[in-house]
CSV table of C-alpha atoms in Angstrom, one decimal:
chain,number,residue,atom,x,y,z
A,1,UNK,CA,6.5,-12.3,-24.0
A,2,UNK,CA,3.1,-11.4,-22.6
A,3,UNK,CA,1.0,-13.8,-20.5
A,4,UNK,CA,-2.0,-11.4,-20.5
A,5,UNK,CA,-5.0,-12.8,-22.3
A,6,UNK,CA,-7.0,-9.6,-22.1
A,7,UNK,CA,-9.2,-7.7,-19.7
A,8,UNK,CA,-12.5,-8.9,-18.2
A,9,UNK,CA,-15.3,-7.5,-16.1
A,10,UNK,CA,-15.2,-8.5,-12.5
A,11,UNK,CA,-19.0,-8.6,-12.4
A,12,UNK,CA,-20.4,-10.1,-15.6
A,13,UNK,CA,-17.1,-11.7,-16.9
A,14,UNK,CA,-17.3,-10.0,-20.3
A,15,UNK,CA,-14.0,-10.1,-22.1
A,16,UNK,CA,-12.1,-7.1,-23.6
A,17,UNK,CA,-8.9,-6.7,-25.5
A,18,UNK,CA,-5.7,-5.3,-23.8
A,19,UNK,CA,-6.7,-1.6,-24.3
A,20,UNK,CA,-7.5,1.4,-22.2
A,21,UNK,CA,-10.7,0.6,-20.4
A,22,UNK,CA,-11.5,0.5,-16.7
A,23,UNK,CA,-15.3,0.1,-16.6
A,24,UNK,CA,-17.5,-2.5,-18.3
A,25,UNK,CA,-19.5,-1.0,-21.1
A,26,UNK,CA,-22.4,-3.3,-20.4
A,27,UNK,CA,-22.8,-3.6,-16.6
A,28,UNK,CA,-20.5,-0.8,-15.4
A,29,UNK,CA,-18.5,-3.3,-13.3
A,30,UNK,CA,-14.8,-2.7,-12.8
A,31,UNK,CA,-12.2,-4.3,-15.1
A,32,UNK,CA,-9.3,-6.6,-14.2
A,33,UNK,CA,-6.5,-8.3,-16.0
A,34,UNK,CA,-6.9,-11.9,-17.2
A,35,UNK,CA,-3.8,-14.1,-17.5
A,36,UNK,CA,-2.8,-17.4,-19.2
A,37,UNK,CA,-2.1,-19.3,-16.1
A,38,UNK,CA,-1.4,-22.6,-17.9
A,39,UNK,CA,1.4,-20.9,-19.9
A,40,UNK,CA,2.8,-19.2,-16.7
A,41,UNK,CA,2.8,-22.6,-14.9
A,42,UNK,CA,5.3,-23.9,-17.5
A,43,UNK,CA,7.9,-21.2,-16.9
A,44,UNK,CA,7.4,-19.7,-13.4
A,45,UNK,CA,8.9,-21.7,-10.6
A,46,UNK,CA,10.5,-21.0,-7.2
A,47,UNK,CA,13.9,-21.6,-8.7
A,48,UNK,CA,13.3,-19.2,-11.6
A,49,UNK,CA,12.1,-16.5,-9.3
A,50,UNK,CA,15.0,-16.9,-6.9
A,51,UNK,CA,17.5,-16.5,-9.8
A,52,UNK,CA,16.3,-13.1,-10.7
A,53,UNK,CA,17.2,-9.6,-9.4
A,54,UNK,CA,15.5,-8.5,-6.2
A,55,UNK,CA,12.8,-6.2,-7.4
A,56,UNK,CA,9.1,-6.4,-8.0
A,57,UNK,CA,9.9,-7.6,-11.6
A,58,UNK,CA,11.0,-11.0,-10.4
A,59,UNK,CA,7.3,-12.0,-10.8
A,60,UNK,CA,7.2,-10.6,-14.3
A,61,UNK,CA,4.9,-13.2,-15.8
A,62,UNK,CA,2.2,-12.3,-13.3
A,63,UNK,CA,2.3,-8.6,-14.1
A,64,UNK,CA,0.3,-7.0,-17.0
A,65,UNK,CA,3.0,-5.8,-19.5
A,66,UNK,CA,3.8,-6.9,-23.0
A,67,UNK,CA,7.5,-6.6,-23.3
A,68,UNK,CA,10.3,-6.1,-20.8
A,69,UNK,CA,9.8,-3.7,-17.9
A,70,UNK,CA,11.1,-0.2,-18.5
A,71,UNK,CA,10.1,1.7,-15.4
A,72,UNK,CA,10.9,1.1,-11.7
A,73,UNK,CA,13.6,-1.5,-12.3
A,74,UNK,CA,14.8,-1.2,-8.7
A,75,UNK,CA,11.5,-0.8,-6.9
A,76,UNK,CA,10.0,-3.5,-4.6
A,77,UNK,CA,11.5,-6.5,-2.8
A,78,UNK,CA,11.4,-4.6,0.5
A,79,UNK,CA,12.3,-6.2,3.9
A,80,UNK,CA,10.0,-8.5,5.7
A,81,UNK,CA,11.5,-9.1,9.2
A,82,UNK,CA,10.5,-10.8,12.4
A,83,UNK,CA,9.6,-8.0,14.9
A,84,UNK,CA,10.5,-9.7,18.2
A,85,UNK,CA,10.6,-6.6,20.4
A,86,UNK,CA,7.2,-5.4,19.2
A,87,UNK,CA,5.9,-9.0,19.5
A,88,UNK,CA,6.9,-9.0,23.2
A,89,UNK,CA,5.1,-5.7,23.8
A,90,UNK,CA,1.9,-7.0,22.1
A,91,UNK,CA,2.1,-10.4,23.7
A,92,UNK,CA,2.2,-12.4,20.5
A,93,UNK,CA,4.4,-15.3,19.4
A,94,UNK,CA,5.2,-14.7,15.7
A,95,UNK,CA,5.0,-11.2,14.3
A,96,UNK,CA,6.4,-9.8,11.0
A,97,UNK,CA,6.7,-6.3,9.6
A,98,UNK,CA,6.6,-5.9,5.8
A,99,UNK,CA,8.3,-2.6,5.4
A,100,UNK,CA,7.6,-0.5,2.3
A,101,UNK,CA,8.7,2.6,4.1
A,102,UNK,CA,12.1,2.0,2.4
A,103,UNK,CA,10.8,1.2,-1.1
A,104,UNK,CA,12.8,2.8,-3.9
A,105,UNK,CA,12.7,5.6,-4.9
A,106,UNK,CA,9.8,7.4,-3.1
A,107,UNK,CA,9.5,5.4,0.2
A,108,UNK,CA,6.1,3.9,-0.2
A,109,UNK,CA,4.4,0.9,-1.8
A,110,UNK,CA,3.1,3.2,-4.6
A,111,UNK,CA,6.4,2.7,-6.3
A,112,UNK,CA,5.2,-0.8,-7.1
A,113,UNK,CA,1.9,0.1,-8.8
A,114,UNK,CA,3.5,3.1,-10.7
A,115,UNK,CA,6.3,0.9,-12.0
A,116,UNK,CA,3.7,-1.3,-13.6
A,117,UNK,CA,1.4,1.4,-14.7
A,118,UNK,CA,4.0,3.5,-16.4
A,119,UNK,CA,5.6,0.6,-18.1
A,120,UNK,CA,2.2,-0.3,-19.5
A,121,UNK,CA,1.5,3.4,-20.4
A,122,UNK,CA,4.6,3.5,-22.5
A,123,UNK,CA,3.6,0.3,-24.3
A,124,UNK,CA,0.2,1.9,-25.0
A,125,UNK,CA,1.9,4.9,-26.6
A,126,UNK,CA,1.2,7.6,-24.0
A,127,UNK,CA,3.6,10.5,-23.6
A,128,UNK,CA,1.8,12.1,-20.6
A,129,UNK,CA,0.9,10.4,-17.3
A,130,UNK,CA,-1.3,11.7,-14.5
A,131,UNK,CA,-3.0,10.7,-11.3
A,132,UNK,CA,-5.4,11.6,-8.5
A,133,UNK,CA,-3.6,11.2,-5.2
A,134,UNK,CA,-3.5,11.5,-1.5
A,135,UNK,CA,0.3,12.0,-1.7
A,136,UNK,CA,2.3,8.8,-2.0
A,137,UNK,CA,1.0,8.1,-5.5
A,138,UNK,CA,1.8,11.7,-6.6
A,139,UNK,CA,5.3,11.2,-5.3
A,140,UNK,CA,5.8,7.9,-7.2
A,141,UNK,CA,4.2,9.1,-10.5
A,142,UNK,CA,6.3,12.3,-10.4
A,143,UNK,CA,9.6,10.4,-9.7
A,144,UNK,CA,9.0,7.5,-12.2
A,145,UNK,CA,7.7,9.9,-14.9
A,146,UNK,CA,10.9,12.0,-14.5
A,147,UNK,CA,13.1,9.0,-14.9
A,148,UNK,CA,11.1,7.7,-17.8
A,149,UNK,CA,11.0,11.1,-19.6
A,150,UNK,CA,7.2,11.4,-19.6
A,151,UNK,CA,5.2,14.5,-19.1
A,152,UNK,CA,3.4,14.5,-15.8
A,153,UNK,CA,0.4,16.0,-14.1
A,154,UNK,CA,-0.6,15.1,-10.5
A,155,UNK,CA,-3.8,16.2,-8.8
A,156,UNK,CA,-3.9,16.4,-5.0
A,157,UNK,CA,-6.2,17.7,-2.2
A,158,UNK,CA,-5.1,21.3,-1.4
A,159,UNK,CA,-4.7,20.5,2.3
A,160,UNK,CA,-2.1,17.7,1.8
A,161,UNK,CA,0.9,17.4,4.1
A,162,UNK,CA,3.7,19.7,2.9
A,163,UNK,CA,6.3,16.8,2.9
A,164,UNK,CA,4.3,14.9,0.3
A,165,UNK,CA,3.7,18.1,-1.8
A,166,UNK,CA,7.5,18.9,-1.8
A,167,UNK,CA,8.3,15.3,-2.5
A,168,UNK,CA,6.4,15.6,-5.7
A,169,UNK,CA,7.4,19.1,-6.7
A,170,UNK,CA,11.1,18.2,-6.6
A,171,UNK,CA,10.7,16.0,-9.7
A,172,UNK,CA,9.1,19.0,-11.6
A,173,UNK,CA,5.7,17.7,-12.6
A,174,UNK,CA,2.7,19.9,-12.9
A,175,UNK,CA,1.2,19.7,-9.4
A,176,UNK,CA,-2.5,20.8,-9.2
A,177,UNK,CA,-3.9,21.4,-5.7
A,178,UNK,CA,-7.7,21.0,-5.7
A,179,UNK,CA,-9.8,22.6,-3.1
A,180,UNK,CA,-11.7,19.6,-1.9
A,181,UNK,CA,-11.4,16.0,-0.6
A,182,UNK,CA,-9.6,13.1,-2.4
A,183,UNK,CA,-13.1,12.0,-3.7
A,184,UNK,CA,-13.5,15.5,-5.3
A,185,UNK,CA,-10.0,15.2,-6.9
A,186,UNK,CA,-10.8,11.7,-8.2
A,187,UNK,CA,-14.1,12.8,-9.8
A,188,UNK,CA,-12.3,15.7,-11.5
A,189,UNK,CA,-9.6,13.3,-12.8
A,190,UNK,CA,-12.3,11.0,-14.2
A,191,UNK,CA,-13.7,13.9,-16.2
A,192,UNK,CA,-10.3,15.0,-17.4
A,193,UNK,CA,-9.4,11.5,-18.5
A,194,UNK,CA,-12.3,11.6,-20.9
A,195,UNK,CA,-11.0,14.9,-22.5
A,196,UNK,CA,-7.2,14.7,-22.6
A,197,UNK,CA,-5.1,11.8,-24.1
A,198,UNK,CA,-3.3,11.2,-20.8
A,199,UNK,CA,-2.7,7.9,-18.9
A,200,UNK,CA,-4.3,8.5,-15.5
A,201,UNK,CA,-2.7,5.7,-13.7
A,202,UNK,CA,-5.5,5.2,-11.2
A,203,UNK,CA,-8.4,6.1,-13.4
A,204,UNK,CA,-8.3,5.1,-17.1
A,205,UNK,CA,-5.4,2.5,-16.9
A,206,UNK,CA,-6.4,1.4,-13.4
A,207,UNK,CA,-6.7,-2.4,-14.3
A,208,UNK,CA,-2.9,-2.4,-15.1
A,209,UNK,CA,-1.9,-0.1,-12.3
A,210,UNK,CA,-3.7,-2.1,-9.5
A,211,UNK,CA,-1.9,-5.3,-10.5
A,212,UNK,CA,1.4,-3.9,-9.2
A,213,UNK,CA,0.2,-4.3,-5.7
A,214,UNK,CA,0.3,-8.1,-6.1
A,215,UNK,CA,4.1,-7.9,-5.9
A,216,UNK,CA,3.6,-7.0,-2.2
A,217,UNK,CA,1.9,-10.3,-1.6
A,218,UNK,CA,4.3,-12.3,-3.8
A,219,UNK,CA,7.1,-11.0,-1.6
A,220,UNK,CA,5.4,-11.8,1.7
A,221,UNK,CA,4.9,-15.4,0.5
A,222,UNK,CA,8.5,-15.8,-0.8
A,223,UNK,CA,10.1,-14.1,2.3
A,224,UNK,CA,8.1,-16.5,4.5
A,225,UNK,CA,9.7,-19.5,2.8
A,226,UNK,CA,6.9,-19.8,0.2
A,227,UNK,CA,4.2,-19.8,2.9
A,228,UNK,CA,1.5,-17.3,3.7
A,229,UNK,CA,0.8,-15.9,7.2
A,230,UNK,CA,-2.3,-16.9,9.2
A,231,UNK,CA,-3.2,-13.2,9.6
A,232,UNK,CA,-2.4,-10.0,7.7
A,233,UNK,CA,-3.3,-6.5,8.7
A,234,UNK,CA,-3.5,-4.1,5.8
A,235,UNK,CA,-4.2,-0.3,5.6
A,236,UNK,CA,-7.4,0.3,3.6
A,237,UNK,CA,-7.8,3.4,1.5
A,238,UNK,CA,-9.5,2.4,-1.8
A,239,UNK,CA,-9.3,-1.2,-0.6
A,240,UNK,CA,-7.3,-2.3,-3.6
A,241,UNK,CA,-4.2,-3.4,-1.7
A,242,UNK,CA,-6.3,-6.0,0.3
A,243,UNK,CA,-7.8,-7.4,-2.9
A,244,UNK,CA,-4.5,-7.6,-4.7
A,245,UNK,CA,-2.6,-9.3,-1.9
A,246,UNK,CA,-5.4,-11.8,-1.8
A,247,UNK,CA,-5.2,-12.3,-5.6
A,248,UNK,CA,-1.4,-12.8,-5.3
A,249,UNK,CA,-1.9,-15.6,-2.8
A,250,UNK,CA,-4.5,-17.2,-5.0
A,251,UNK,CA,-2.3,-17.0,-8.1
A,252,UNK,CA,0.7,-18.6,-6.3
A,253,UNK,CA,-1.6,-21.4,-5.0
A,254,UNK,CA,-3.1,-21.9,-8.5
A,255,UNK,CA,0.4,-22.2,-10.0
A,256,UNK,CA,1.5,-24.7,-7.3
A,257,UNK,CA,4.2,-22.4,-5.9
A,258,UNK,CA,2.7,-22.3,-2.4
A,259,UNK,CA,0.3,-24.5,-0.4
A,260,UNK,CA,-3.4,-23.4,-0.4
A,261,UNK,CA,-3.5,-20.0,1.4
A,262,UNK,CA,-5.7,-19.7,4.4
A,263,UNK,CA,-4.8,-16.2,5.4
A,264,UNK,CA,-7.4,-14.0,7.2
A,265,UNK,CA,-7.3,-10.4,6.1
A,266,UNK,CA,-8.0,-7.4,8.4
A,267,UNK,CA,-8.7,-3.8,7.2
A,268,UNK,CA,-7.1,-1.0,9.1
A,269,UNK,CA,-8.7,2.5,8.9
A,270,UNK,CA,-8.9,5.7,10.9
A,271,UNK,CA,-12.0,6.6,13.0
A,272,UNK,CA,-12.3,9.7,10.8
A,273,UNK,CA,-12.6,7.6,7.6
A,274,UNK,CA,-13.7,4.0,8.0
A,275,UNK,CA,-16.4,3.1,5.5
A,276,UNK,CA,-14.9,-0.4,4.8
A,277,UNK,CA,-14.6,-1.2,8.5
A,278,UNK,CA,-18.1,-0.1,9.1
A,279,UNK,CA,-19.3,-2.5,6.3
A,280,UNK,CA,-17.3,-5.3,7.9
A,281,UNK,CA,-18.8,-4.7,11.3
A,282,UNK,CA,-22.2,-4.8,9.8
A,283,UNK,CA,-21.3,-8.0,7.9
A,284,UNK,CA,-22.4,-6.2,4.8
A,285,UNK,CA,-20.9,-5.7,1.3
A,286,UNK,CA,-22.5,-2.3,1.0
A,287,UNK,CA,-19.8,0.3,1.7
A,288,UNK,CA,-21.5,3.6,2.6
A,289,UNK,CA,-19.4,6.8,1.6
A,290,UNK,CA,-18.3,9.1,4.4
A,291,UNK,CA,-16.6,12.5,4.5
A,292,UNK,CA,-13.1,12.0,5.8
A,293,UNK,CA,-11.6,13.8,8.8
A,294,UNK,CA,-8.3,12.2,10.0
A,295,UNK,CA,-4.6,12.9,10.2
A,296,UNK,CA,-4.1,9.7,8.1
A,297,UNK,CA,-4.6,11.6,4.9
A,298,UNK,CA,-3.2,8.8,2.7
A,299,UNK,CA,-6.2,6.7,3.9
A,300,UNK,CA,-8.7,9.5,3.6
A,301,UNK,CA,-10.8,8.1,0.8
A,302,UNK,CA,-14.5,8.4,1.8
A,303,UNK,CA,-15.8,6.5,-1.2
A,304,UNK,CA,-13.4,3.6,-1.8
A,305,UNK,CA,-13.3,2.3,-5.3
A,306,UNK,CA,-12.6,-1.3,-4.3
A,307,UNK,CA,-14.4,-1.2,-1.0
A,308,UNK,CA,-17.0,-3.8,-2.0
A,309,UNK,CA,-14.3,-6.2,-3.2
A,310,UNK,CA,-12.1,-5.6,-0.1
A,311,UNK,CA,-15.0,-6.2,2.2
A,312,UNK,CA,-15.9,-9.4,0.3
A,313,UNK,CA,-12.3,-10.7,0.6
A,314,UNK,CA,-12.3,-10.1,4.4
A,315,UNK,CA,-15.7,-11.5,5.1
A,316,UNK,CA,-15.1,-14.6,2.9
A,317,UNK,CA,-11.8,-15.4,4.7
A,318,UNK,CA,-13.2,-14.9,8.2
A,319,UNK,CA,-11.1,-11.8,8.9
A,320,UNK,CA,-12.2,-8.5,10.3
A,321,UNK,CA,-11.2,-4.9,10.8
A,322,UNK,CA,-11.2,-1.9,13.1
A,323,UNK,CA,-10.4,1.8,13.3
A,324,UNK,CA,-8.2,3.9,15.6
A,325,UNK,CA,-8.4,7.6,16.6
A,326,UNK,CA,-5.8,10.2,15.8
A,327,UNK,CA,-4.0,9.9,19.1
A,328,UNK,CA,-3.9,6.1,18.8
A,329,UNK,CA,-2.3,6.6,15.4
A,330,UNK,CA,0.5,8.7,16.9
A,331,UNK,CA,1.0,6.3,19.8
A,332,UNK,CA,1.4,3.4,17.4
A,333,UNK,CA,3.9,5.2,15.2
A,334,UNK,CA,6.0,5.8,18.3
A,335,UNK,CA,5.6,2.2,19.4
A,336,UNK,CA,6.9,0.9,16.1
A,337,UNK,CA,9.8,3.3,16.1
A,338,UNK,CA,10.8,2.6,19.7
A,339,UNK,CA,10.6,-1.2,19.3
A,340,UNK,CA,11.7,-1.9,15.7
A,341,UNK,CA,13.4,1.3,14.5
A,342,UNK,CA,10.9,1.8,11.8
A,343,UNK,CA,9.6,5.4,11.2
A,344,UNK,CA,6.2,4.9,9.5
A,345,UNK,CA,3.8,7.5,8.1
A,346,UNK,CA,0.4,7.9,9.7
A,347,UNK,CA,-1.1,5.1,7.6
A,348,UNK,CA,1.4,2.7,9.3
A,349,UNK,CA,0.3,4.1,12.7
A,350,UNK,CA,-3.3,3.2,11.7
A,351,UNK,CA,-2.2,-0.3,10.7
A,352,UNK,CA,-0.2,-1.1,13.8
A,353,UNK,CA,-2.8,0.6,16.0
A,354,UNK,CA,-5.6,-1.6,14.6
A,355,UNK,CA,-3.4,-4.7,14.8
A,356,UNK,CA,-2.8,-4.0,18.5
A,357,UNK,CA,-6.5,-3.5,19.1
A,358,UNK,CA,-7.5,-6.7,17.3
A,359,UNK,CA,-5.0,-8.7,19.3
A,360,UNK,CA,-6.2,-7.2,22.6
A,361,UNK,CA,-9.8,-8.0,21.6
A,362,UNK,CA,-8.8,-11.6,20.9
A,363,UNK,CA,-9.9,-11.3,17.2
A,364,UNK,CA,-6.3,-12.1,16.2
A,365,UNK,CA,-4.9,-15.1,18.2
A,366,UNK,CA,-1.6,-14.5,20.1
A,367,UNK,CA,-0.1,-17.8,19.1
A,368,UNK,CA,-0.4,-17.6,15.3
A,369,UNK,CA,1.6,-15.9,12.6
A,370,UNK,CA,0.8,-12.2,11.9
A,371,UNK,CA,2.1,-9.8,9.2
A,372,UNK,CA,1.6,-6.0,9.7
A,373,UNK,CA,1.8,-4.1,6.4
A,374,UNK,CA,3.8,-0.8,6.7
A,375,UNK,CA,3.3,1.0,3.4
A,376,UNK,CA,5.0,4.5,3.7
A,377,UNK,CA,7.7,6.5,5.4
A,378,UNK,CA,7.2,8.8,8.4
A,379,UNK,CA,9.3,11.6,6.9
A,380,UNK,CA,6.3,12.4,4.7
A,381,UNK,CA,3.8,13.1,7.5
A,382,UNK,CA,5.6,15.3,10.0
A,383,UNK,CA,2.8,17.8,10.6
A,384,UNK,CA,0.6,15.7,12.8
A,385,UNK,CA,3.7,14.8,15.0
A,386,UNK,CA,4.7,18.4,15.3
A,387,UNK,CA,1.1,19.2,16.5
A,388,UNK,CA,1.3,16.4,19.1
A,389,UNK,CA,4.8,16.7,20.6
A,390,UNK,CA,3.4,15.9,24.0
A,391,UNK,CA,2.8,12.3,22.7
A,392,UNK,CA,6.1,12.1,20.7
A,393,UNK,CA,8.5,13.7,23.2
A,394,UNK,CA,10.6,16.9,23.2
A,395,UNK,CA,14.4,17.5,23.2
A,396,UNK,CA,16.0,18.5,26.5
A,397,UNK,CA,17.4,22.1,26.2
A,398,UNK,CA,20.6,22.9,28.0
A,399,UNK,CA,23.4,25.5,28.0
A,400,UNK,CA,26.7,24.3,26.6
A,401,UNK,CA,28.2,23.2,29.9
A,402,UNK,CA,28.6,20.1,32.0
A,403,UNK,CA,26.8,21.7,34.9
A,404,UNK,CA,23.7,22.5,32.8
A,405,UNK,CA,23.8,18.9,31.3
A,406,UNK,CA,23.9,17.2,34.7
A,407,UNK,CA,21.4,19.6,36.2
A,408,UNK,CA,18.9,18.9,33.5
A,409,UNK,CA,19.5,15.1,33.3
A,410,UNK,CA,20.4,14.3,36.9
A,411,UNK,CA,17.6,11.8,37.3
A,412,UNK,CA,18.4,9.9,34.2
A,413,UNK,CA,22.1,9.8,35.0
A,414,UNK,CA,21.6,8.1,38.4
A,415,UNK,CA,22.3,4.6,36.9
A,416,UNK,CA,25.4,5.7,34.9
A,417,UNK,CA,28.7,5.6,36.8
A,418,UNK,CA,31.1,8.4,35.8
A,419,UNK,CA,34.5,7.5,34.5
A,420,UNK,CA,37.4,7.8,37.0
């Protein structure tokens, strides 16, 4: 059973049927999904959710599909854990990591949105799916399309990290490397979507695709005992994840599943690509496009599609945002690994680096609950670490002998008594 009433314009409120449309034909505003919340209220309870399998589909009524899910049946419901060692380093009382670096099957939060988008694409009759991507989305579309038996095209910037390129190629889609930035790739895909009968998950079926990100917020609330944190730090590429986590909290509140959410949102971006953060610092909803230059390529979107809406969410809730330089990103990746055993991609380094900065600046209070969103795995972004081994560390090289071992590590062995 579907609980989707239709689509509606986020600007003028004009209603549309449940078809393939992503821009209002009258005011050019973006389109989002409209639900029958009264009907959902009658069936969706904490108990009903708790009785279901641990995947993103446990919130099925709040996701935009008609029938039963057919793609990504094991994606989502990733760990949210209390990060006590990291909290001690940062000097805060209550810190949580929401860890999508272990999301199934491609180790990023994009498995959520693609599960929803491809389920909906099949319902709409598409046999070919495609995307414009900075890497993680390409991986997820390639993997889920392979499993679903769909033809697949993914378009990426030509300078993408090799780990993300290989992690798409292994599923045997058609991978198209475009000479240009992500914004160039996205413009090309918008043109292609008008010519070819393909489901571009983040272009012509974007309203359905974006809704999958709400599952990240649903899980945070459920895993905190049906509460929301006082502060949440979110990586910002297009800005969509911020808007959808906010929407998830509002929907749970509207349905009476959680108390009224009072969470403050914070955008995390890299110094080399921070248009949303700049708008926040200027207290403006005008997001000025930039040309990206950062090692955090998954966040390198210079003209964010949902930048306006993300900025509005943050400013309305009294949150904020900041940016970190490339070396700070590496340092934060290492800090998370050393304290909590989580190997994040560069986007996670941006998120933790910004959280650390906001705490040190006093923008995030040290005695209130904080969630840091980790959205991808570090195995995908090894190049920037290889280029900065001085900040990561190097192995100790020795000859295969006890003498060589003790000569090289004598200082470190001082506190270790040898066996008699």
